[in-house]
Short mmCIF file of C-alpha atoms and ligand atoms in Angstrom, two decimals:
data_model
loop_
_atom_site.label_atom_id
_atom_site.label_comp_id
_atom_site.label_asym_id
_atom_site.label_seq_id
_atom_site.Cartn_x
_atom_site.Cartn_y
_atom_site.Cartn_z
CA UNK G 109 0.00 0.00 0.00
CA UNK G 110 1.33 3.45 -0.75
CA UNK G 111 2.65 5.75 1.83
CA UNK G 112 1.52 8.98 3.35
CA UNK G 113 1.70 11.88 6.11
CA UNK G 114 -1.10 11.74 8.54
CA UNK G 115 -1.81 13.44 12.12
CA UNK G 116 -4.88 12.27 14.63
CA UNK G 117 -4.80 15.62 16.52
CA UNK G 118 -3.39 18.75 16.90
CA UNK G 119 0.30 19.08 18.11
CA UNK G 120 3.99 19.31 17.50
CA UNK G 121 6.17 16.91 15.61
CA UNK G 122 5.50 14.16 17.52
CA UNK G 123 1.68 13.48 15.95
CA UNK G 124 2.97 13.49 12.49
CA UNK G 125 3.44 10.24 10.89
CA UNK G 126 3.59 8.23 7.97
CA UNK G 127 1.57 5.52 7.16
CA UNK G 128 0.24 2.91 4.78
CA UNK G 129 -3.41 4.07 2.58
CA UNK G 130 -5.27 3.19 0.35
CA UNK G 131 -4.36 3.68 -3.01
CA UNK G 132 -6.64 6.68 -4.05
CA UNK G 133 -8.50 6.95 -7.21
CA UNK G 134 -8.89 10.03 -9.61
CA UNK G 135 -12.54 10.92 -9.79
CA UNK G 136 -14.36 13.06 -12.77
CA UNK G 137 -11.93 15.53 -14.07
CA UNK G 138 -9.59 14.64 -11.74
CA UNK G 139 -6.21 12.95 -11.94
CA UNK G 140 -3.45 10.45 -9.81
CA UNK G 141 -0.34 11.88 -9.39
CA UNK G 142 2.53 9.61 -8.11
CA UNK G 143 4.33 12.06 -6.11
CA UNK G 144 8.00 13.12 -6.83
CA UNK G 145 8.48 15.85 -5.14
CA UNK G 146 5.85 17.84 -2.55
CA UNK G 147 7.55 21.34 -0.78
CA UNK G 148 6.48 22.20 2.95
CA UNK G 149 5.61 25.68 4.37
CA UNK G 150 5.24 27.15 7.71
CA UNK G 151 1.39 27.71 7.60
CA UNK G 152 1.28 23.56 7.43
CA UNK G 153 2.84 23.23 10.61
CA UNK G 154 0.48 26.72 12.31
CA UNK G 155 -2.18 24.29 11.39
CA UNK G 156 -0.44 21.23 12.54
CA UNK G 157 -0.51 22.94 15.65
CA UNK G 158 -3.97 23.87 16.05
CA UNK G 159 -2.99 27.87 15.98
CA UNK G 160 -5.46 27.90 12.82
CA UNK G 161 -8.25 25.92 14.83
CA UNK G 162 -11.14 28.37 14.12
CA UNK G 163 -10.29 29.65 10.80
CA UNK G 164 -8.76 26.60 8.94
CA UNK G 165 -9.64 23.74 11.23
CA UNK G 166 -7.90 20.05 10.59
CA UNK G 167 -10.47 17.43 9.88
CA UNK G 168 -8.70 13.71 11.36
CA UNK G 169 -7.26 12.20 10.40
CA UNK G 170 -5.51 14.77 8.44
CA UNK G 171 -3.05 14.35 5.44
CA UNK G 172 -0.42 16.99 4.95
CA UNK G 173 0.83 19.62 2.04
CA UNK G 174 -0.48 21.65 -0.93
CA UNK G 175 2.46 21.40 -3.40
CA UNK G 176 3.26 18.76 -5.67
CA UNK G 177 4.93 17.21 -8.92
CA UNK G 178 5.05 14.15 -10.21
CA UNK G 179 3.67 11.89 -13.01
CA UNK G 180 0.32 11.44 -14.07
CA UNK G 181 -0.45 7.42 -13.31
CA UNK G 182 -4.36 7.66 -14.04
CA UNK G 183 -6.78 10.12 -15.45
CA UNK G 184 -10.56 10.41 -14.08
CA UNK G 185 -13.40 10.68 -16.36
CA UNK G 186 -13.47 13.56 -18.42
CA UNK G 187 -10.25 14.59 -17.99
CA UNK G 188 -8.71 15.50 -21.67
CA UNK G 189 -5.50 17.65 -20.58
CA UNK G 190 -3.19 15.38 -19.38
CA UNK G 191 -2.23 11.50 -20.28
CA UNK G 192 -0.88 8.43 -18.08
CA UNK G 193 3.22 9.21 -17.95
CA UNK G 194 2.99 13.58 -18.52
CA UNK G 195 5.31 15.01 -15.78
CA UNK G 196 3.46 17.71 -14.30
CA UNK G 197 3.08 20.55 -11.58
CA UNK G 198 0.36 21.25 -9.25
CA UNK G 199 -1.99 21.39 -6.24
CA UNK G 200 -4.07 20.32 -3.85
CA UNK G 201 -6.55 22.02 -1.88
CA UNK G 202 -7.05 18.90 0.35
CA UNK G 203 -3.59 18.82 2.55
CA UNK G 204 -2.93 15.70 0.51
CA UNK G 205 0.22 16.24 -1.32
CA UNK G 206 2.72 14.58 1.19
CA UNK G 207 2.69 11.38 0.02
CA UNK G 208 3.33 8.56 -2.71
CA UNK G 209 0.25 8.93 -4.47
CA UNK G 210 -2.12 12.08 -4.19
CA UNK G 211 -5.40 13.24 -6.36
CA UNK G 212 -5.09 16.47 -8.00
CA UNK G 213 -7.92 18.66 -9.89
CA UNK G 214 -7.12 18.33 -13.29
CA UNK G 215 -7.29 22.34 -13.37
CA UNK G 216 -4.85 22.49 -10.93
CA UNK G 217 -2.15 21.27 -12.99
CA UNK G 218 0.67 22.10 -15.38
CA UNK G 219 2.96 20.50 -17.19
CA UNK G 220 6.57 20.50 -16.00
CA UNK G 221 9.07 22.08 -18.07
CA UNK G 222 12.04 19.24 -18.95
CA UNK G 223 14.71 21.66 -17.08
CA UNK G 224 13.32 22.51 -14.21
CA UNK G 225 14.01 20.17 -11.40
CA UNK G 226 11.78 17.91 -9.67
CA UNK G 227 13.03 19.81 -6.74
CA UNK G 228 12.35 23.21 -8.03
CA UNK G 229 8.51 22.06 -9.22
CA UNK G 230 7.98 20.21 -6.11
CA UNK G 231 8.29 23.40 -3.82
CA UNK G 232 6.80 26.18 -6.13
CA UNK G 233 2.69 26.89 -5.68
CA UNK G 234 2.47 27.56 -2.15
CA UNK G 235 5.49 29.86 -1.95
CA UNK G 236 5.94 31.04 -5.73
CA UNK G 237 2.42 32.60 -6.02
CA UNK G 238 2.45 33.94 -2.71
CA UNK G 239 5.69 35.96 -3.26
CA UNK G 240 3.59 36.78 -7.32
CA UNK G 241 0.93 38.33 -5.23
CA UNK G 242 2.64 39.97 -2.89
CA UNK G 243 5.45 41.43 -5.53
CA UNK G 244 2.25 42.45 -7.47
CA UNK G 245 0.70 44.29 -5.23
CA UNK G 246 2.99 46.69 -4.69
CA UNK G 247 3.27 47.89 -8.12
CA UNK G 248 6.78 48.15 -8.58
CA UNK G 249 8.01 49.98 -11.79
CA UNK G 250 11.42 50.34 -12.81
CA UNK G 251 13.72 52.57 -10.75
CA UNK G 252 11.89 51.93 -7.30
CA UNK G 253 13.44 50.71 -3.90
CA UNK G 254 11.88 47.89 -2.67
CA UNK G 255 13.04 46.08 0.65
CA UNK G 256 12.41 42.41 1.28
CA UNK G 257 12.18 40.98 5.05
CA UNK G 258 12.99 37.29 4.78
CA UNK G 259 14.89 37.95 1.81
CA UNK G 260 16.21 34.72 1.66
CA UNK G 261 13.22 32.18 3.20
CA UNK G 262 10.76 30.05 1.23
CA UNK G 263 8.63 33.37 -0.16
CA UNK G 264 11.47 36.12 0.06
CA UNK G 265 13.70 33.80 -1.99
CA UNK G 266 11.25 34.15 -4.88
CA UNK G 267 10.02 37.72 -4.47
CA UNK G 268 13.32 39.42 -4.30
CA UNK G 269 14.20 37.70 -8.04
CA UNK G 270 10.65 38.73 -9.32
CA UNK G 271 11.34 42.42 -7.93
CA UNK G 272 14.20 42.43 -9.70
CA UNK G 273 12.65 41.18 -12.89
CA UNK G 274 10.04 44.20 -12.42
CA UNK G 275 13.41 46.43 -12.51
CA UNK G 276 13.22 48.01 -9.17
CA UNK G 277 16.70 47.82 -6.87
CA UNK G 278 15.84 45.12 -4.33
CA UNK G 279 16.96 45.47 -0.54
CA UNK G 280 17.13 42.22 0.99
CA UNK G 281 16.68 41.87 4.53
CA UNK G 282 18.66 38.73 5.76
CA UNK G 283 21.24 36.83 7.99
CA UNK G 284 24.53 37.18 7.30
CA UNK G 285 25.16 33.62 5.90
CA UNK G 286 22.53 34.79 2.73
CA UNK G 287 24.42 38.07 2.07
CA UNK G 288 26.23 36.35 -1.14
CA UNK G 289 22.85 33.90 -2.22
CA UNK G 290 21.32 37.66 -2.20
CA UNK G 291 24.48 39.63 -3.87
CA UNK G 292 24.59 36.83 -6.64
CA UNK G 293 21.20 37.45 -7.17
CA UNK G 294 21.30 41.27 -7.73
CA UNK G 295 20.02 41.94 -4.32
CA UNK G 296 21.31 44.21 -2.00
CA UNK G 297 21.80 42.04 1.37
CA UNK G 298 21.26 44.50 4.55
CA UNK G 299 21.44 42.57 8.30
CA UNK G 300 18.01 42.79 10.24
CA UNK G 301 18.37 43.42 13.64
CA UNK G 302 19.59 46.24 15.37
CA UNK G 303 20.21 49.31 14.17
CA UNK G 304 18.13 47.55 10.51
CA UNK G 305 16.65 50.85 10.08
CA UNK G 306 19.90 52.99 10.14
CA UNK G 307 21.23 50.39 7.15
CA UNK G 308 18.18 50.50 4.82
CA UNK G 309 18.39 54.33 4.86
CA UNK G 310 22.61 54.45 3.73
CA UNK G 311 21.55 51.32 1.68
CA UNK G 312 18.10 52.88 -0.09
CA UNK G 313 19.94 56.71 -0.27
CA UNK G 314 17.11 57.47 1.72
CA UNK G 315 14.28 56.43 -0.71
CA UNK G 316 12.12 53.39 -0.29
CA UNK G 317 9.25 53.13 -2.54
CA UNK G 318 7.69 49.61 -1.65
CA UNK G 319 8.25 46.82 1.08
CA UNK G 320 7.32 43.35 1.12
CA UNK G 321 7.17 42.11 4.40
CA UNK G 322 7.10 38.05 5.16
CA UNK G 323 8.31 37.87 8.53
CA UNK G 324 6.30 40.27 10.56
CA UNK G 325 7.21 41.21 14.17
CA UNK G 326 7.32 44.90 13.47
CA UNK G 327 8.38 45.30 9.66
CA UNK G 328 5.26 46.69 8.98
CA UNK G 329 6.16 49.90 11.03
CA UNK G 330 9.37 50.14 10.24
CA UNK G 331 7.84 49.86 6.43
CA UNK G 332 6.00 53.50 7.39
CA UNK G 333 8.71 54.59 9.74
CA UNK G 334 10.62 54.71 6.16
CA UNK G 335 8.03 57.08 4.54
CA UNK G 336 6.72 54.02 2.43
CA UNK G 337 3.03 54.90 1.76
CA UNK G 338 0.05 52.17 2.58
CA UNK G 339 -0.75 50.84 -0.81
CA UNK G 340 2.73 49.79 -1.67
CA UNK G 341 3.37 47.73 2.03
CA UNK G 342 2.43 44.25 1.61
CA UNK G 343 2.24 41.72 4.76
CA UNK G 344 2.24 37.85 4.36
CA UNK G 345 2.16 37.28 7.87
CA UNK G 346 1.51 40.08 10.27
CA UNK G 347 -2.42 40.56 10.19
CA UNK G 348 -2.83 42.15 13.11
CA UNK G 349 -0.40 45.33 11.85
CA UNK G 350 -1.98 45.32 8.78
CA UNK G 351 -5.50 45.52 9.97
CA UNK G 352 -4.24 48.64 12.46
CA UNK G 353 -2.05 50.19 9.60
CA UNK G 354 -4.43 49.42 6.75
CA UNK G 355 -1.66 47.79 4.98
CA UNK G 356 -2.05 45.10 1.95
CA UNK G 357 -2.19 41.79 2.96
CA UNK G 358 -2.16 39.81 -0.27
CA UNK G 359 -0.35 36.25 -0.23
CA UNK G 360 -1.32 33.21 -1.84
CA UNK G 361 -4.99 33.27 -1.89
CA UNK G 362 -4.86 36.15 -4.94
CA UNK G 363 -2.57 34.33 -7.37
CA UNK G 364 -3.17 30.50 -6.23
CA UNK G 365 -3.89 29.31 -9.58
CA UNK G 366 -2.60 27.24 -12.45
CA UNK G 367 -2.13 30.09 -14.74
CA UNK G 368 0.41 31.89 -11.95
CA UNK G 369 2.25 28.44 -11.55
CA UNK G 370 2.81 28.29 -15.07
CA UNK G 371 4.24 31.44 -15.55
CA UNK G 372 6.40 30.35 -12.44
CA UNK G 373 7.08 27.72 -13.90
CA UNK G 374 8.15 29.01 -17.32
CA UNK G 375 10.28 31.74 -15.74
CA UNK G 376 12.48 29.04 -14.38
CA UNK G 377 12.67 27.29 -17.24
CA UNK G 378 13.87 30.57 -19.08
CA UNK G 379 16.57 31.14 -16.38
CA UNK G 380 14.99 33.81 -14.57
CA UNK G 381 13.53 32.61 -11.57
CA UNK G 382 15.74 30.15 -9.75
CA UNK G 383 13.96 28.18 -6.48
CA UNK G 384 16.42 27.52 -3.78
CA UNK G 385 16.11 24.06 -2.30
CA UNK G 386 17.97 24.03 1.29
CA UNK G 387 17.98 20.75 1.50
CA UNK G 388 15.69 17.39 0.76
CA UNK G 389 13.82 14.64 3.35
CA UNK G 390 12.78 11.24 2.39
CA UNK G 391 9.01 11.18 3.26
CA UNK G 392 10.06 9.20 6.17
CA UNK G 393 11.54 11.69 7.34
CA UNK G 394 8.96 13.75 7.84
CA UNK G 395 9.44 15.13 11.44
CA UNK G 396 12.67 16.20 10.52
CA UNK G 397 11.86 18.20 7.51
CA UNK G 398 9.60 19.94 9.74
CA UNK G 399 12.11 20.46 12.88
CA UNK G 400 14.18 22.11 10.62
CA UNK G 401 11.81 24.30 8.70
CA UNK G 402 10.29 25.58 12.59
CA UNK G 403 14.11 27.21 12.80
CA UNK G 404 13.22 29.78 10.82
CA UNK G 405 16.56 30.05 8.40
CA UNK G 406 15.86 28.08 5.47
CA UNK G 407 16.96 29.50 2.64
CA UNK G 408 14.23 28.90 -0.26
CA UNK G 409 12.37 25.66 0.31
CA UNK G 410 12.92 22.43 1.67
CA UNK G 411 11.58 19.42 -0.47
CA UNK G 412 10.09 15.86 0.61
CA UNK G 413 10.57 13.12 -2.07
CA UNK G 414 8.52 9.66 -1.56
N1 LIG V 791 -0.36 34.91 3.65
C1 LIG V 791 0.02 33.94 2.86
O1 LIG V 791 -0.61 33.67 1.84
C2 LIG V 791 1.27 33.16 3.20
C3 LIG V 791 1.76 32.23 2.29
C4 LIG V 791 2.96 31.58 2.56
C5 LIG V 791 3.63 31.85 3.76
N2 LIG V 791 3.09 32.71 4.66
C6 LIG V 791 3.80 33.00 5.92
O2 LIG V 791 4.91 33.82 5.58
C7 LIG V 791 6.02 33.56 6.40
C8 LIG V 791 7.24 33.25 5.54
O3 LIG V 791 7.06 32.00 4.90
P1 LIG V 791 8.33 31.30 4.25
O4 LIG V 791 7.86 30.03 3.67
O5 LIG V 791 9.06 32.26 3.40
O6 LIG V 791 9.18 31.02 5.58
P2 LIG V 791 10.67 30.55 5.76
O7 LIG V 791 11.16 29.95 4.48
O8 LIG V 791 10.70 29.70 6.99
O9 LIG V 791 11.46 31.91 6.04
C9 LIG V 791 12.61 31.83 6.78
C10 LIG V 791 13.41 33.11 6.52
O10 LIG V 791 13.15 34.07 7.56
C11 LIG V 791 14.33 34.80 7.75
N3 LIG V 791 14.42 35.45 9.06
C12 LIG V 791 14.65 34.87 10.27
N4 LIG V 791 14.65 35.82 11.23
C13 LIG V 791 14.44 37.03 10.60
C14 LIG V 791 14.32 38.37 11.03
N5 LIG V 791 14.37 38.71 12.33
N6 LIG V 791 14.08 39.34 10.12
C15 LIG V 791 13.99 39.04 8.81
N7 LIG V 791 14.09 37.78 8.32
C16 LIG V 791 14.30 36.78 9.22
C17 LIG V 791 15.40 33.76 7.60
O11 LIG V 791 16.54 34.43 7.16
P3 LIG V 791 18.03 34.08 7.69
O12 LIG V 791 18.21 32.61 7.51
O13 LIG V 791 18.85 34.91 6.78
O14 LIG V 791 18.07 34.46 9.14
C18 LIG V 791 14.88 32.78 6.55
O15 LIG V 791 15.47 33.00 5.29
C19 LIG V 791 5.61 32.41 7.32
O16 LIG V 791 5.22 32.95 8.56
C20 LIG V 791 4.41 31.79 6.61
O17 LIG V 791 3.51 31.19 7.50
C21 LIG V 791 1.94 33.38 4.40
#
């Protein structure tokens, strides 16, 4: 039988497991993926948790993950976009991904480009088009200053390269073991932390136009401290500043579609867009994926392969 994540109840690493299933079948317009590669994100382990209780609640027992690639092994009814053996990219809406076999929306697919990695496709919905929307909706035009918190993590990673595709000069706000990842990537790296503001301002000449926030704890403030106006902060994370502030809070919800993923997806292809993976976990391995996401310093994504 095939293999995949499950949790009985809310809680930390300990409920998460991986276990035999039954082998799942595609219904109308719907399609069986075997699984090569599925990407994990912080909101997965909020709701792990229980922290998302009353707005996303966990039905048990629950499966795990939105992001997937793999290889179409059987087509539902009516399904007339995809064939037994394509290698494609997708989503699930489900938390079903993280796992040998998963059923995917036929809509919610796209076919995987022959040079980007399984890897790269395996860890870019959840993170790609939430760094699209947020990049997006602060309308960045070349010539503007746009500063990054996170610059390096699973979303920053991603927005700082589309910034710089829009043209605008990209401050990245990182650790110091990202300042080259950033500097080979045409980003500016600046150190959070103490005295952060001080080194944005000699780093920006004084003039921020935009600022893409997706680590919260205060960034939204220091985004208007800067003289950055409302409709050009964006928040991923910190709700609470943006409903005071009356800052934008789009994320993945605005660009989670198949069209966005394919233009993700074709932007790495064309050499544009590169997805860092920090490092890969056997499915088994599960726990420990997930251990070392909850640090906090992954640089782009880490990957689970069945
Ligand atoms: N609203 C939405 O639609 C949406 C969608 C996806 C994610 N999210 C949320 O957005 C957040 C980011 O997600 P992610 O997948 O990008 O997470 P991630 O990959 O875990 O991000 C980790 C990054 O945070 C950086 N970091 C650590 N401490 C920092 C600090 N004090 N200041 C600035 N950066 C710091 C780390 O940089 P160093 O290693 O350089 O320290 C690391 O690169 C999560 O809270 C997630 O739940 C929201």
């Amino acid at each position: 039988m095939p293999r995949a994540v499950r949790y009985d109840q809310y809680g930390g690493l300990e409920v998460l497991q991986v276990v035999e299933v039954p082998r799942p079948t595609p219904g109308p317009g719907k399609v069986l993926v075997r699984v090569k590669a599925a990407g994990i994100n912080p909101g997965e382990a909020s709701i792990r948790k229980g922290l998302f209780a009353e707005r996303w609640p966990a039905t048990f027992p629950s499966g795990q993950g939105s992001d997937v690639a793999g290889i179409v092994d059987q087509v539902g009814s009516g399904v007339s976009n995809f064939v037994v053996g394509d290698e494609v990219i997708g989503f699930v809406n489900d938390r079903s991904s993280q796992a040998e076999f998963t059923v995917v929306e036929s809509s919610n697919l796209v076919p995987r480009p022959a040079n980007v990695s399984w890897e790269q496709a395996g860890a870019l919905f959840v993170a790609g088009t939430t760094a699209y929307a947020a990049v997006r909706s602060v309308a960045l035009k070349t010539g503007d200053t746009v500063v990054v918190s996170g610059a390096a993590g699973g979303v920053g990673s991603i927005a700082v390269q589309l910034a710089r595709n829009a043209g605008a000069k990209v401050i990245g706000l990182a650790g110091d073991s990202n300042r080259k990842w950033l500097t080979d990537h045409g980003v500016i790296p600046v150190t959070y932390g103490d005295g952060v503001e001080d080194r944005i301002r000699a780093a920006s000449a004084g003039k921020v136009d935009a600022f893409v926030d997706t680590f919260g704890g205060g960034y939204v403030e220091l985004a208007l401290k800067l003289g950055v106006a409302k409709n050009r902060i964006d928040t991923i994370i910190d709700f609470a500043a943006a409903a005071k502030h009356g800052v934008k809070t789009e994320g993945s919800f605005e660009a989670a579609n198949a069209d966005v993923l394919a233009q993700l997806a074709g932007l790495i292809a064309a050499g544009r867009l590169e997805i860092p993976i920090s490092k890969v976990y056997p499915l088994a391995e599960v726990r420990e994926a997930y251990r070392d996401l909850e640090q906090r310093h992954t640089r782009g994504k880490i990957v689970l392969e069945p």
